[in-house]
PDB file of C-alpha atoms in Angstrom:
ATOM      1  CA  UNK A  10      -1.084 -14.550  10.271  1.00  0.00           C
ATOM      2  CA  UNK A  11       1.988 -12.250   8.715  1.00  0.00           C
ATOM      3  CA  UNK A  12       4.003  -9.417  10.241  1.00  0.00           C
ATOM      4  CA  UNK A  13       5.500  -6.465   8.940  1.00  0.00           C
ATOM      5  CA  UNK A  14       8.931  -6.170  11.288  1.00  0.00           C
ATOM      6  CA  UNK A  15       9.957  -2.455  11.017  1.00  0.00           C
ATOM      7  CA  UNK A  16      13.453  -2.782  10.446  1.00  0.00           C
ATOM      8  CA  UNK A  17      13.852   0.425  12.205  1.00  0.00           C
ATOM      9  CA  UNK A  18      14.405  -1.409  15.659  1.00  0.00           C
ATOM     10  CA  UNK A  19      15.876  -4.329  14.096  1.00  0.00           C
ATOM     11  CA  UNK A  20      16.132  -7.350  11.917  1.00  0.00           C
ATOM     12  CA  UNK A  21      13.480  -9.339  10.444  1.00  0.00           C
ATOM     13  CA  UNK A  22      15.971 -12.275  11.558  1.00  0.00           C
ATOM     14  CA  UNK A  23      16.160 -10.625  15.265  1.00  0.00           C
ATOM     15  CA  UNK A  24      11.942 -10.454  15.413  1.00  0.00           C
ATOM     16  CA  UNK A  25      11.946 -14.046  14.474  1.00  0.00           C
ATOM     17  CA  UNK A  26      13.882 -15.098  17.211  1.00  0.00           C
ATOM     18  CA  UNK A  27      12.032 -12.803  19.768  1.00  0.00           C
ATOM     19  CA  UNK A  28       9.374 -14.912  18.489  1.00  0.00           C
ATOM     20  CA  UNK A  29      10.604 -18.094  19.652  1.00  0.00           C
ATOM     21  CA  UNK A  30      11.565 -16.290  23.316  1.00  0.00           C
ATOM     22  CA  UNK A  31       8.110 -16.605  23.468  1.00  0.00           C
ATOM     23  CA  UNK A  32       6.900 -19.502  21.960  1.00  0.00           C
ATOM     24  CA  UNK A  33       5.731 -18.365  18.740  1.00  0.00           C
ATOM     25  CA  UNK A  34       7.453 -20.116  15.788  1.00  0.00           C
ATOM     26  CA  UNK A  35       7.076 -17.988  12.577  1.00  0.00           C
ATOM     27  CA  UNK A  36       8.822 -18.016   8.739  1.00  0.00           C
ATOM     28  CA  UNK A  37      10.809 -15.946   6.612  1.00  0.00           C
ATOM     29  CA  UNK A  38       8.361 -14.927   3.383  1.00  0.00           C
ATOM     30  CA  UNK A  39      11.302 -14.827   0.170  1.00  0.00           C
ATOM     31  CA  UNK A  40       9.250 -11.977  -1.435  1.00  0.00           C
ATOM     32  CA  UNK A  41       8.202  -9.725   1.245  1.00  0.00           C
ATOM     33  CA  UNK A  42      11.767  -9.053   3.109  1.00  0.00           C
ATOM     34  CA  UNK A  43      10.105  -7.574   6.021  1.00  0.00           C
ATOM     35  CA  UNK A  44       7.268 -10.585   6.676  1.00  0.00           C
ATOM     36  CA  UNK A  45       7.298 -13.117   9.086  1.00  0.00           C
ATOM     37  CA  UNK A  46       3.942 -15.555   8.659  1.00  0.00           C
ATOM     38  CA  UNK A  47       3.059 -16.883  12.188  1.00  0.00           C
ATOM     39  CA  UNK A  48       2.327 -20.605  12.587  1.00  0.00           C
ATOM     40  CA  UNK A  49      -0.344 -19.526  14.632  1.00  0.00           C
ATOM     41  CA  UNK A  50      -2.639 -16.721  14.870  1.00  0.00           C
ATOM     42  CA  UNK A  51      -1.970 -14.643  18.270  1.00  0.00           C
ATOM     43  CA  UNK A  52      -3.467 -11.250  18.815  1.00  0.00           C
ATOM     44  CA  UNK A  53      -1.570  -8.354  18.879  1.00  0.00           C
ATOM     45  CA  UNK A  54      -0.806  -7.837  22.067  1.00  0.00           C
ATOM     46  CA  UNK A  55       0.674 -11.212  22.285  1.00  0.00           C
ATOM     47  CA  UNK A  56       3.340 -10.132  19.835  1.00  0.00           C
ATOM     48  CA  UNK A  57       6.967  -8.818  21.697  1.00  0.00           C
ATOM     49  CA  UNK A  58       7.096  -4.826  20.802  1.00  0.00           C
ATOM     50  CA  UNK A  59       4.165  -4.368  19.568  1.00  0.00           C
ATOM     51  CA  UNK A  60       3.094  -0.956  21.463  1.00  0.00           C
ATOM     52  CA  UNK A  61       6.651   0.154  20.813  1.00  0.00           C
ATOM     53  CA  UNK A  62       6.175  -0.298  17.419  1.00  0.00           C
ATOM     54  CA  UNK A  63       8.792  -2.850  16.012  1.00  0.00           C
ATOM     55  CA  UNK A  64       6.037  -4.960  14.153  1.00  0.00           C
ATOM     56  CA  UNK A  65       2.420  -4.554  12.736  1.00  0.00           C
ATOM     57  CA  UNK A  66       0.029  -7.154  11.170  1.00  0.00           C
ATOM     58  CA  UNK A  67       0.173  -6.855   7.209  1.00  0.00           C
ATOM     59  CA  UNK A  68      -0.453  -9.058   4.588  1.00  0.00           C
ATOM     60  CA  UNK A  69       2.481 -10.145   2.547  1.00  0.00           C
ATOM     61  CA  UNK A  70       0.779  -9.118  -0.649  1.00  0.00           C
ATOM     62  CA  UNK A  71       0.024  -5.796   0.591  1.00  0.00           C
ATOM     63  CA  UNK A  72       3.893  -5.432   1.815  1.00  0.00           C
ATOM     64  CA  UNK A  73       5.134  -6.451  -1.766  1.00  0.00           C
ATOM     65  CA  UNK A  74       4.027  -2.261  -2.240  1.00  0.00           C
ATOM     66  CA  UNK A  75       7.165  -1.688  -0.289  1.00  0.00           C
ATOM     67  CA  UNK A  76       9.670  -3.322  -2.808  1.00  0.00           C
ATOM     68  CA  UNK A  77       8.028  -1.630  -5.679  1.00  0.00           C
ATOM     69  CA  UNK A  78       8.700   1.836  -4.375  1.00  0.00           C
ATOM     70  CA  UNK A  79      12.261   0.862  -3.404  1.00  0.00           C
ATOM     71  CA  UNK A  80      13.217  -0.720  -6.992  1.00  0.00           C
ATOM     72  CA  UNK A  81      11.522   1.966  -8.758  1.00  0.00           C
ATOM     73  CA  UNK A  82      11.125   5.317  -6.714  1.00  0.00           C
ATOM     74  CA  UNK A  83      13.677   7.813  -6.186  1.00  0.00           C
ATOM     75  CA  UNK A  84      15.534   7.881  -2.692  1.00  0.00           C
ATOM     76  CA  UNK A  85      15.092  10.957  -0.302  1.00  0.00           C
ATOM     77  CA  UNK A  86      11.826  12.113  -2.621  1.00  0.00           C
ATOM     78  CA  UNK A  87       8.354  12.870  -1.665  1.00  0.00           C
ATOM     79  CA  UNK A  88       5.994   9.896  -2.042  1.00  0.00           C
ATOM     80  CA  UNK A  89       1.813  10.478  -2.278  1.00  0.00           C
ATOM     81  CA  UNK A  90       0.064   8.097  -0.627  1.00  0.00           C
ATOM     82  CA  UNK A  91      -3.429   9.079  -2.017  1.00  0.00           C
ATOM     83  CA  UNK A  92      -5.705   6.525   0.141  1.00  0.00           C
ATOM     84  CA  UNK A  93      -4.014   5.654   2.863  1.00  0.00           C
ATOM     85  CA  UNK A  94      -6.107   4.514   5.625  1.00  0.00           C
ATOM     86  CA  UNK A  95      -5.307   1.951   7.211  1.00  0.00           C
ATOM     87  CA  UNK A  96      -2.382   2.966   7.043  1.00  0.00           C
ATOM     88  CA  UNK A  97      -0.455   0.132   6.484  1.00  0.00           C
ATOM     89  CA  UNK A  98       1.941   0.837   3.485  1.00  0.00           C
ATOM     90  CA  UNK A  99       1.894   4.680   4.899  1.00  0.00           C
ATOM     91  CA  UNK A 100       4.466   3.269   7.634  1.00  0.00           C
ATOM     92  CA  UNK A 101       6.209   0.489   5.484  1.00  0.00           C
ATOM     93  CA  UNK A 102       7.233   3.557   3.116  1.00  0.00           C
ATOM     94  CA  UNK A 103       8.868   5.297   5.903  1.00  0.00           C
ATOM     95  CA  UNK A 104      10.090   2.390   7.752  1.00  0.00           C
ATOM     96  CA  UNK A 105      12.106   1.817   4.367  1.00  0.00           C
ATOM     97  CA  UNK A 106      13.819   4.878   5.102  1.00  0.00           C
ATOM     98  CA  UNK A 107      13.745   5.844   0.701  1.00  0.00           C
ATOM     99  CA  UNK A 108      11.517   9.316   1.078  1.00  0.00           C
ATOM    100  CA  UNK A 109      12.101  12.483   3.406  1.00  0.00           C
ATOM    101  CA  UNK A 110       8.202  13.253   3.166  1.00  0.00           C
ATOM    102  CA  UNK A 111       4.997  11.479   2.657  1.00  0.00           C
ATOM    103  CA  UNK A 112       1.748  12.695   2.226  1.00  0.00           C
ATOM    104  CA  UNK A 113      -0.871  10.522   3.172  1.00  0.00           C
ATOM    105  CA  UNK A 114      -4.506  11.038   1.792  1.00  0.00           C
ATOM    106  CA  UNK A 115      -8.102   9.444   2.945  1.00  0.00           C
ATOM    107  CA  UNK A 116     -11.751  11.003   2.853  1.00  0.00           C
ATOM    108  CA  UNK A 117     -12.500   9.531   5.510  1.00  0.00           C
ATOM    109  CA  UNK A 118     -11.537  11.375   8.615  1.00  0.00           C
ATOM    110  CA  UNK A 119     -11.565   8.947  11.121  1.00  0.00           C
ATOM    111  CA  UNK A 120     -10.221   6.108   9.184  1.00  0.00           C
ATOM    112  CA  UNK A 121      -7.165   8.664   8.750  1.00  0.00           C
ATOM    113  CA  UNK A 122      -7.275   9.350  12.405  1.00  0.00           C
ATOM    114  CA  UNK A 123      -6.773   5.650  13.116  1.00  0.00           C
ATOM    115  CA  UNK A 124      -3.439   5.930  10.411  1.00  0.00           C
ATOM    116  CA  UNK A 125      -2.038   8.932  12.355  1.00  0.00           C
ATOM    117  CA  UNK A 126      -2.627   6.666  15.525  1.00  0.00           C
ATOM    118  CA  UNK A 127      -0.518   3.762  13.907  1.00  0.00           C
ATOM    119  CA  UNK A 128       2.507   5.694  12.832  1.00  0.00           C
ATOM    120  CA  UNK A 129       2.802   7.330  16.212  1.00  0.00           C
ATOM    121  CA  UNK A 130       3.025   3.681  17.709  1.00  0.00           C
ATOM    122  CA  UNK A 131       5.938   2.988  14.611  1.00  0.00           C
ATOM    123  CA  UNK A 132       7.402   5.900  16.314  1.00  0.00           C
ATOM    124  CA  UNK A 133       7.190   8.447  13.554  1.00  0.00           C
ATOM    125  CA  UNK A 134       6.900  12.247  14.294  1.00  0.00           C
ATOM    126  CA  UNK A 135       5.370  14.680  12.373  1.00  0.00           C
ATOM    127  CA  UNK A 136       8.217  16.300  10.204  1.00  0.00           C
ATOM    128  CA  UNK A 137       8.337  13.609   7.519  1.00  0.00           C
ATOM    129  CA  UNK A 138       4.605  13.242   7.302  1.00  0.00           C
ATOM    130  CA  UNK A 139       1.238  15.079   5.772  1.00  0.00           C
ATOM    131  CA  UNK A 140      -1.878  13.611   7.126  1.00  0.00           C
ATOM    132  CA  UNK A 141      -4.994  14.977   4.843  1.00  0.00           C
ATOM    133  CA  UNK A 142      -8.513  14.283   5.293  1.00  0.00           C
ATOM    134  CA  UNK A 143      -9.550  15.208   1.682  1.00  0.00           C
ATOM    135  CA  UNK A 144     -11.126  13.447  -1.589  1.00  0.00           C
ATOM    136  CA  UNK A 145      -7.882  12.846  -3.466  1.00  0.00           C
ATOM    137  CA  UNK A 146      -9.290  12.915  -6.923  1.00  0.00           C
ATOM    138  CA  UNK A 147     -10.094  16.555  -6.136  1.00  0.00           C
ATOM    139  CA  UNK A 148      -6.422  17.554  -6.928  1.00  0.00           C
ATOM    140  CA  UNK A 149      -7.143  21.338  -7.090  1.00  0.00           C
ATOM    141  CA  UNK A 150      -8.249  21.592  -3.306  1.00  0.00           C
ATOM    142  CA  UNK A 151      -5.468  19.971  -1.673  1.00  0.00           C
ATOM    143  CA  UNK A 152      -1.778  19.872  -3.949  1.00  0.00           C
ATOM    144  CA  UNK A 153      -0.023  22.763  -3.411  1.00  0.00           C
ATOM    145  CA  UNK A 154       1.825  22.451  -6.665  1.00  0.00           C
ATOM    146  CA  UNK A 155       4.818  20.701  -5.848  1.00  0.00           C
ATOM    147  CA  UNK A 156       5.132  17.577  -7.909  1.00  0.00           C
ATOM    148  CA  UNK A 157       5.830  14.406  -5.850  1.00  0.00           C
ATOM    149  CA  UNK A 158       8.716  12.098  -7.020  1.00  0.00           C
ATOM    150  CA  UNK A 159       6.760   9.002  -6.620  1.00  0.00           C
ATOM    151  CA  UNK A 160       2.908   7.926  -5.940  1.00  0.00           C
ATOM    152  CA  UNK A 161       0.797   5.170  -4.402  1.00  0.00           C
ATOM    153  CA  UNK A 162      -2.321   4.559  -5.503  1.00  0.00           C
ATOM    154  CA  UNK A 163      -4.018   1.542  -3.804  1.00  0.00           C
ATOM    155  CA  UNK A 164      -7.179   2.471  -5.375  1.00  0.00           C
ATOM    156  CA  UNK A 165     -10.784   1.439  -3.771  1.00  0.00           C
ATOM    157  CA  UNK A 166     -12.129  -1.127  -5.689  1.00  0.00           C
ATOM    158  CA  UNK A 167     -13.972  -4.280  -5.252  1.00  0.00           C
ATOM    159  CA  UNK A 168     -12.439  -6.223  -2.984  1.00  0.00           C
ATOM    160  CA  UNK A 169     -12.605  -9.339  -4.536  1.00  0.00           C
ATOM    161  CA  UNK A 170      -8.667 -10.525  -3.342  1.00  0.00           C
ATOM    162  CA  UNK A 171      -9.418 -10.498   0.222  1.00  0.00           C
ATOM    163  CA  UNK A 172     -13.116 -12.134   0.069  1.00  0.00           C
ATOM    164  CA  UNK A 173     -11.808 -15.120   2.363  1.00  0.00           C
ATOM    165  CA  UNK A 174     -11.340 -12.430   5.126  1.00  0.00           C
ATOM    166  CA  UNK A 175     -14.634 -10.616   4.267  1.00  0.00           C
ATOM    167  CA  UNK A 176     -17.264 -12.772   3.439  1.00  0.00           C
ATOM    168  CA  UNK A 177     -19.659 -10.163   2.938  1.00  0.00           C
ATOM    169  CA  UNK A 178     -18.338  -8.730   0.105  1.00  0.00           C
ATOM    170  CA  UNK A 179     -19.806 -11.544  -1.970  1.00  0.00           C
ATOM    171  CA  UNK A 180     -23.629 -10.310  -0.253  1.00  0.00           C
ATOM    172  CA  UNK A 181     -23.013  -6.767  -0.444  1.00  0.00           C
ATOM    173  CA  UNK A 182     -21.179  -5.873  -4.013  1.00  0.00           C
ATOM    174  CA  UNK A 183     -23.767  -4.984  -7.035  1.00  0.00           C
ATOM    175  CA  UNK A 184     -23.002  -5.057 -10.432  1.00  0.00           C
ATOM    176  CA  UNK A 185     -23.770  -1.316 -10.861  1.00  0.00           C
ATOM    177  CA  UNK A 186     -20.757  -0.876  -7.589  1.00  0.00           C
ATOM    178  CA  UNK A 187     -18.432  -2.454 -10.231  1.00  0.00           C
ATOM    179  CA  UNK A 188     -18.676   0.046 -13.074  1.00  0.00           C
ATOM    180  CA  UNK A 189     -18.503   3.064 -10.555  1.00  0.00           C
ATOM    181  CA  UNK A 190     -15.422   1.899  -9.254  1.00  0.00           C
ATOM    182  CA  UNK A 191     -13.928   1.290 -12.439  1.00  0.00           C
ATOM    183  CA  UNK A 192     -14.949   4.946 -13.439  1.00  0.00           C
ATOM    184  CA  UNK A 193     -13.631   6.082  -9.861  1.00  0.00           C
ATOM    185  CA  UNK A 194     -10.021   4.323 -10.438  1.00  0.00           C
ATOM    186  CA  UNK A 195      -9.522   5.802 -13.919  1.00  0.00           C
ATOM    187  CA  UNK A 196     -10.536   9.111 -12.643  1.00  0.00           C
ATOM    188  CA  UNK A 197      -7.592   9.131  -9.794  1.00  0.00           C
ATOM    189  CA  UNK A 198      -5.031   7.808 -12.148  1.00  0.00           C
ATOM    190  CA  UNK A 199      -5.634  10.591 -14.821  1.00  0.00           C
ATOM    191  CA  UNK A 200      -6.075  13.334 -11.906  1.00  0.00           C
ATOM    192  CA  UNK A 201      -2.374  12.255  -9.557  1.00  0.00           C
ATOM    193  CA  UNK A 202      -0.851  11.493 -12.899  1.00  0.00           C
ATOM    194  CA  UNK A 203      -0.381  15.301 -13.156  1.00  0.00           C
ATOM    195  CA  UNK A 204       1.279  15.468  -9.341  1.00  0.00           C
ATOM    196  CA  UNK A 205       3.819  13.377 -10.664  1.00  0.00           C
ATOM    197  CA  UNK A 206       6.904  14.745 -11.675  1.00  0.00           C
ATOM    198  CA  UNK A 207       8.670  13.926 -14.884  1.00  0.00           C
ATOM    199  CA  UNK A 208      10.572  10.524 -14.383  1.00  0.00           C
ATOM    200  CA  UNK A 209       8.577   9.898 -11.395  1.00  0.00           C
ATOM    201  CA  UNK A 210       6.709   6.753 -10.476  1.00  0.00           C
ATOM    202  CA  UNK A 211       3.417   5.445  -9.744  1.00  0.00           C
ATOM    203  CA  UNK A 212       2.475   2.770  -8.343  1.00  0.00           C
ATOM    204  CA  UNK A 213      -1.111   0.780  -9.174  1.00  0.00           C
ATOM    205  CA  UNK A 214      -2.343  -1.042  -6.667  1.00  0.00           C
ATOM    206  CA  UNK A 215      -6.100  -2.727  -5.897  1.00  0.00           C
ATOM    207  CA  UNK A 216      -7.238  -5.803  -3.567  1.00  0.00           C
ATOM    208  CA  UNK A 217      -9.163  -7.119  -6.649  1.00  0.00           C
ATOM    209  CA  UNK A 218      -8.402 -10.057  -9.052  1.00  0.00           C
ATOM    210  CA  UNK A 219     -11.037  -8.558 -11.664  1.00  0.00           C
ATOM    211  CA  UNK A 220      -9.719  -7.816 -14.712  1.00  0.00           C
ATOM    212  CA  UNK A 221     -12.151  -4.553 -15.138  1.00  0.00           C
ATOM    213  CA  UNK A 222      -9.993  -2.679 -12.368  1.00  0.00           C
ATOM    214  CA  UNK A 223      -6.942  -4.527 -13.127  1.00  0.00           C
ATOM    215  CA  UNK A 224      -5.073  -4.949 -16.229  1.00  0.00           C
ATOM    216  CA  UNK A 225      -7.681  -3.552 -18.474  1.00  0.00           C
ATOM    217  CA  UNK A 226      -7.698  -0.523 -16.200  1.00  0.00           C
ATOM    218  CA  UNK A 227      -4.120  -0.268 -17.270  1.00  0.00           C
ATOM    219  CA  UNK A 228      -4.088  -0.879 -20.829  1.00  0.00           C
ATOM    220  CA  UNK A 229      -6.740   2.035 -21.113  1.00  0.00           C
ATOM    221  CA  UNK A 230      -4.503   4.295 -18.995  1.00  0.00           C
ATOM    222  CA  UNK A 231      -1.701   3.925 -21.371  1.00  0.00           C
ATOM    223  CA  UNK A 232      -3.401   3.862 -24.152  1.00  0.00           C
ATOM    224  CA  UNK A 233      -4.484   7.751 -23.394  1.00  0.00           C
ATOM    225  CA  UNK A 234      -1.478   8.931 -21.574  1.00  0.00           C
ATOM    226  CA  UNK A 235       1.510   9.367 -23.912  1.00  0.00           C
ATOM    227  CA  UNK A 236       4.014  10.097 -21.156  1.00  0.00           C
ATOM    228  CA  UNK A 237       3.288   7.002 -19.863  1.00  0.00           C
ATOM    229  CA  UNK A 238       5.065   3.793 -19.322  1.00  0.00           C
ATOM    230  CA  UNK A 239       5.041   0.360 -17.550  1.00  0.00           C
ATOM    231  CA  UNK A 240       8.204  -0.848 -16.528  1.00  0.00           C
ATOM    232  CA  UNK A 241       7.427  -4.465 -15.612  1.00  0.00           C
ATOM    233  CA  UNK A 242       4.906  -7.009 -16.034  1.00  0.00           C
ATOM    234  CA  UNK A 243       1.914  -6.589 -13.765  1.00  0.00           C
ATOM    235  CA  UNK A 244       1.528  -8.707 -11.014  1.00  0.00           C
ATOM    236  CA  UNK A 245      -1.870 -10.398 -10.086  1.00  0.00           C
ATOM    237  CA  UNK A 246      -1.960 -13.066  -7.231  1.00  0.00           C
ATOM    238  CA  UNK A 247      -4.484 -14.825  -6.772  1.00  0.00           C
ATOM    239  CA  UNK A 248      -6.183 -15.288  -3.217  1.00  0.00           C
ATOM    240  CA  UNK A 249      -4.218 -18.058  -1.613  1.00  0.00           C
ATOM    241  CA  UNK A 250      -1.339 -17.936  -3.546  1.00  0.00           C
ATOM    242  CA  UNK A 251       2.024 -18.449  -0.692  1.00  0.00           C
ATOM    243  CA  UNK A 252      -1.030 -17.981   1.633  1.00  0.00           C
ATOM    244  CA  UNK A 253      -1.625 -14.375   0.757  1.00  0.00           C
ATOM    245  CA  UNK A 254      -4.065 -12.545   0.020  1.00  0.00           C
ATOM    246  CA  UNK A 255      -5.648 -11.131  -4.077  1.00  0.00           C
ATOM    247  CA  UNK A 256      -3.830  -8.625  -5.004  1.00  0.00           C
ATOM    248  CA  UNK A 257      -2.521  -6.560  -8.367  1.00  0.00           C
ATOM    249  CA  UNK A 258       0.064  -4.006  -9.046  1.00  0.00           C
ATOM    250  CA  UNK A 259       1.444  -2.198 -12.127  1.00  0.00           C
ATOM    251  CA  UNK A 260       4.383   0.014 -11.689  1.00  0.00           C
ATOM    252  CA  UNK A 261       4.491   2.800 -13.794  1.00  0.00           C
ATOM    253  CA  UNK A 262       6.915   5.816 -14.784  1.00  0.00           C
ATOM    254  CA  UNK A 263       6.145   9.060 -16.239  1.00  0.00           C
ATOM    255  CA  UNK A 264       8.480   9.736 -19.132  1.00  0.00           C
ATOM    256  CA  UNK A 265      10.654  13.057 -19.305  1.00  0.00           C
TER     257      UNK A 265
END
C-alpha cells in the first residue's frame, strides 16, 4: 500500500514518523518524493490525518505525474487536467504548489463529483480550481480560448498496468475495445494539443504497458505534429516493477 503525503501540512519525513506513533512502519520511495509504501495494508481511516487531508492512497507510478509537471511545466501557469477523475494527480498538482489554476475535466459526472469531494478533504477551495463535467475531446464546447501553459493527459486506455488490482480486465477487454481506444487517445492528443500554448507542455500518460497506446501512439503523434517535441525518453514500467503498478509517460513540449 503507498501514500501520497501532501506536503502542504508537512514532510514526507514528518508522515513517516506519525506512522510509527501508531504502529505502522512505512518507506521512503527514491522516485516518488511524496510516497511512503506501507508494510502493511491499513484502510484509510486507520491512517493519522486522513479526513484532514495530509495524505491520500496513490500509487507511486501514478505520483511519478507529479515530477514530470514540476521538471517540465511552467511555475504559477494554468495546468489542464483533461480526465481527471479520480482525482488523484488533480490534488498532487496543486499540492506541488507549481500552477495558480487547474482545470480538471471528466464525462462522467459523478466520478468528477467524487474528485471535487477529494480536494475539499486536501483542503483546497475553489479559486484555484475548474471542475467540468464535459467530453474533453470536444474542445469547442468547453475552452474558452485561453491557452493553458501545461496539460495532463492520462488518457483512458486499456488498463493493462494495473490488471493485478483488476482482474477483470483480462474477462472484460475485446480486441475491437483496443483499436477504439487507440483511435480515442490520438483523437485527444491532436484536439488539447491546440489548448496548449507555445512552449507549453504535455504530459502523456496511460495505465497500459501495450505498445498500441504507448510508444507507437507517440511516434505517430510526432510524426504529424511539426511543433512537436519529446524531451526525454519515455518511461514504461512494467507491473511490479519497485512494487508499482504499469504505467507509461512521454513528456512533451510544443515548440515556439
Amino acid at each position: 500500500m503507498t501514500v501520497r503525503v501532501n506536503r502542504r501540512y508537512g514532510t514526507v519525513a514528518d508522515y513517516q514518523q506519525r506512522l510509527r506513533q501508531v504502529g505502522l512502519a512505512a518507506d521512503f520511495i527514491p522516485e516518488a518524493t511524496d510516497a511512503l509504501r506501507l508494510a502493511t495494508p491499513v484502510g484509510v481511516q486507520q491512517l493519522p490525518e486522513f479526513d484532514q487531508g495530509h495524505v491520500s492512497v496513490q500509487d507511486a507510478a501514478a505520483q511519478l505525474a507529479g515530477a514530470y509537471l514540476q521538471r517540465h511545466a511552467c511555475v504559477g501557469g494554468r495546468l489542464l487536467d483533461a480526465c481527471a477523475a479520480p482525482g488523484g494527480k488533480t490534488a498532487h498538482a496543486l499540492e506541488l504548489g507549481s500552477f495558480s489554476q487547474v482545470v480538471a475535466l471528466d464525462q462522467d459526472a459523478l466520478r468528477l463529483q467524487r474528485v471535487a469531494q477529494t480536494l475539499t478533504r486536501l483542503g483546497f477551495d475553489d479559486s484555484s480550481i475548474q471542475l467540468q463535467a464535459v467530453d474533453a475531446s470536444e474542445v469547442t464546447q468547453w475552452w474558452d480560448g485561453q491557452a493553458f501553459d501545461a496539460v495532463l493527459l492520462d488518457a483512458p486506455c486499456s488498463g493493462t498496468g494495473v490488471i493485478r488490482r483488476h482482474p477483470d480486465i483480462k474477462l472484460l477487454r475485446r480486441d475491437s475495445d483496443l483499436a477504439t481506444l487507440v483511435g480515442l487517445q490520438a483523437l485527444l492528443m491532436d484536439r488539447l494539443w491546440t489548448t496548449l500554448k507555445p512552449g507549453g507542455f504535455m504530459l502523456y500518460a496511460t495505465c497500459s504497458i501495450l505498445k498500441t497506446e504507448n510508444e507507437q501512439q507517440v511516434v505517430a503523434f510526432l510524426e504529424r505534429t511539426h511543433d512537436a517535441l519529446l524531451l526525454e525518453d519515455t518511461r514504461q514500467i512494467l507491473p511490479g516493477e519497485n512494487d508499482m503498478d504499469g504505467f507509461f509517460y512521454a513528456p512533451l513540449r510544443k515548440q515556439t
